[in-house]
């Protein structure tokens, strides 16, 4: 048992990182002595202050303005992302809502460009019940019977 208690004594613990005795006692004095002399630093009355350029004078204010602009842009982006806006909503375009409410505008620009079959196709895609619609005179009863089953 005596041998196992002295395990650190049996291992050579010298890893090569030793320094001579008293090495750090006068370390700062030896480093200061080995540096070259700088007389401009030794005389405190000899300090000359360099003039500041215009950019050096306004730089803190320019940085602060850029910071506030960045914060404003970031908050604007957060508010745009948090409030869902439907770009196709009619409330977003009051001029368009007024135009669609004008019967003359609808007849002149919209109704002439509509193909009745295209309109029926779009209504069927939106799963609109076509039996609720009054059929125009140009669609005869024979054509209605030839419609695909998703139209009826």
Coordinates of C-alpha atoms in Angstrom, one line a residue:
X1 CA 0.0 0.0 0.0
X2 CA 2.9 2.4 0.6
X3 CA 4.0 2.3 -3.0
X4 CA 0.6 3.3 -4.4
X5 CA 0.3 6.3 -2.1
X6 CA 3.5 7.9 -3.5
X7 CA 2.5 7.6 -7.2
X8 CA 3.3 11.3 -8.0
X9 CA 6.8 10.8 -6.5
X10 CA 7.5 8.0 -8.9
X11 CA 6.5 10.0 -12.0
X12 CA 9.0 12.5 -13.4
X13 CA 6.9 15.7 -13.3
X14 CA 9.5 17.9 -15.1
X15 CA 7.8 19.1 -18.3
X16 CA 10.4 21.6 -19.4
X17 CA 8.6 24.8 -18.5
X18 CA 10.7 25.9 -15.6
X19 CA 12.4 29.3 -15.3
X20 CA 15.5 30.1 -13.3
X21 CA 15.2 31.4 -9.8
X22 CA 14.4 35.1 -9.5
X23 CA 13.7 35.5 -13.2
X24 CA 10.5 37.5 -12.8
X25 CA 11.8 39.6 -10.0
X26 CA 13.5 42.1 -12.2
X27 CA 11.7 41.2 -15.5
X28 CA 10.0 44.6 -16.0
X29 CA 13.3 46.5 -15.4
X30 CA 15.2 44.4 -17.9
X31 CA 12.5 44.9 -20.6
X32 CA 12.4 48.7 -20.0
X33 CA 16.2 48.8 -20.3
X34 CA 16.2 46.9 -23.6
X35 CA 13.7 49.3 -25.3
X36 CA 15.1 52.2 -27.4
X37 CA 14.8 55.7 -25.9
X38 CA 11.9 57.9 -27.1
X39 CA 12.5 61.5 -26.0
X40 CA 9.1 62.7 -27.3
X41 CA 7.3 60.5 -24.9
X42 CA 9.4 61.5 -21.9
X43 CA 8.6 65.2 -22.0
X44 CA 4.9 65.8 -21.2
X45 CA 5.1 69.6 -22.1
X46 CA 6.1 68.7 -25.6
X47 CA 2.7 67.4 -26.7
X48 CA 1.4 68.8 -30.0
X49 CA -2.3 68.3 -30.7
X50 CA -3.1 67.7 -34.3
X51 CA -6.0 69.7 -35.8
X52 CA -9.2 67.8 -36.4
X53 CA -10.6 67.5 -39.9
X54 CA -14.2 68.3 -40.8
X55 CA -15.0 64.6 -41.2
X56 CA -13.5 63.8 -37.8
X57 CA -15.8 66.5 -36.3
X58 CA -19.1 65.3 -37.9
X59 CA -18.3 61.5 -37.9
X60 CA -20.1 60.8 -34.6
X61 CA -23.2 62.6 -35.8
X62 CA -23.2 60.8 -39.1
X63 CA -22.8 57.4 -37.4
X64 CA -25.7 58.3 -35.0
X65 CA -27.9 59.3 -38.0
X66 CA -27.0 56.0 -39.8
X67 CA -27.9 54.1 -36.6
X68 CA -31.3 55.8 -36.3
X69 CA -32.0 55.3 -40.0
X70 CA -31.2 51.6 -39.6
X71 CA -33.5 51.3 -36.6
X72 CA -36.3 53.0 -38.5
X73 CA -35.9 50.7 -41.5
X74 CA -35.8 47.7 -39.2
X75 CA -39.1 48.8 -37.4
X76 CA -40.7 49.5 -40.8
X77 CA -39.9 46.0 -42.0
X78 CA -41.2 44.5 -38.8
X79 CA -44.4 46.4 -39.1
X80 CA -44.8 45.4 -42.8
X81 CA -44.2 41.7 -42.0
X82 CA -46.6 41.7 -39.0
X83 CA -49.6 43.3 -40.6
X84 CA -50.9 41.1 -43.4
X85 CA -51.9 43.2 -46.4
X86 CA -53.8 41.5 -49.2
X87 CA -52.5 43.2 -52.4
X88 CA -55.6 42.0 -54.3
X89 CA -58.1 43.4 -51.8
X90 CA -60.5 45.9 -53.4
X91 CA -60.2 48.1 -50.3
X92 CA -56.6 48.7 -51.2
X93 CA -57.6 50.4 -54.4
X94 CA -60.6 52.8 -54.0
X95 CA -60.2 54.1 -57.6
X96 CA -60.7 50.6 -58.9
X97 CA -63.7 50.1 -56.6
X98 CA -65.3 53.2 -58.0
X99 CA -64.6 52.2 -61.6
X100 CA -66.1 48.7 -61.0
X101 CA -69.2 50.3 -59.6
X102 CA -69.7 52.4 -62.7
X103 CA -72.0 50.6 -65.1
X104 CA -70.8 52.4 -68.2
X105 CA -67.2 51.5 -67.4
X106 CA -68.1 47.8 -66.9
X107 CA -70.0 47.7 -70.2
X108 CA -67.2 49.4 -72.2
X109 CA -64.1 47.8 -70.7
X110 CA -64.9 44.6 -68.9
X111 CA -68.0 43.0 -70.4
X112 CA -66.7 43.2 -74.0
X113 CA -63.5 41.4 -73.1
X114 CA -65.2 38.5 -71.2
X115 CA -65.9 35.3 -72.9
X116 CA -68.9 33.5 -71.3
X117 CA -67.1 30.2 -71.3
X118 CA -64.1 31.6 -69.6
X119 CA -66.3 33.1 -67.0
X120 CA -68.0 29.8 -66.4
X121 CA -64.6 28.1 -66.2
X122 CA -63.4 30.5 -63.5
X123 CA -66.6 30.1 -61.6
X124 CA -66.3 26.3 -61.7
X125 CA -62.7 26.5 -60.5
X126 CA -63.8 28.7 -57.6
X127 CA -66.4 26.0 -56.8
X128 CA -69.3 28.3 -57.4
X129 CA -72.7 26.7 -57.7
X130 CA -73.7 27.4 -61.3
X131 CA -77.3 26.4 -60.8
X132 CA -77.8 29.8 -59.0
X133 CA -76.9 31.8 -62.1
X134 CA -79.4 32.8 -64.7
X135 CA -78.1 31.4 -68.1
X136 CA -77.7 33.9 -70.9
X137 CA -79.7 33.6 -74.1
X138 CA -76.5 32.8 -76.2
X139 CA -76.1 29.5 -74.3
X140 CA -78.7 27.1 -75.5
X141 CA -80.0 24.1 -73.6
X142 CA -78.1 21.7 -75.8
X143 CA -74.8 23.3 -74.8
X144 CA -75.7 23.1 -71.1
X145 CA -76.2 19.4 -71.4
X146 CA -72.8 19.0 -73.0
X147 CA -71.0 20.7 -70.1
X148 CA -68.6 18.6 -68.2
X149 CA -69.9 17.2 -64.9
X150 CA -67.9 19.7 -62.7
X151 CA -70.0 22.5 -64.3
X152 CA -73.4 21.0 -63.5

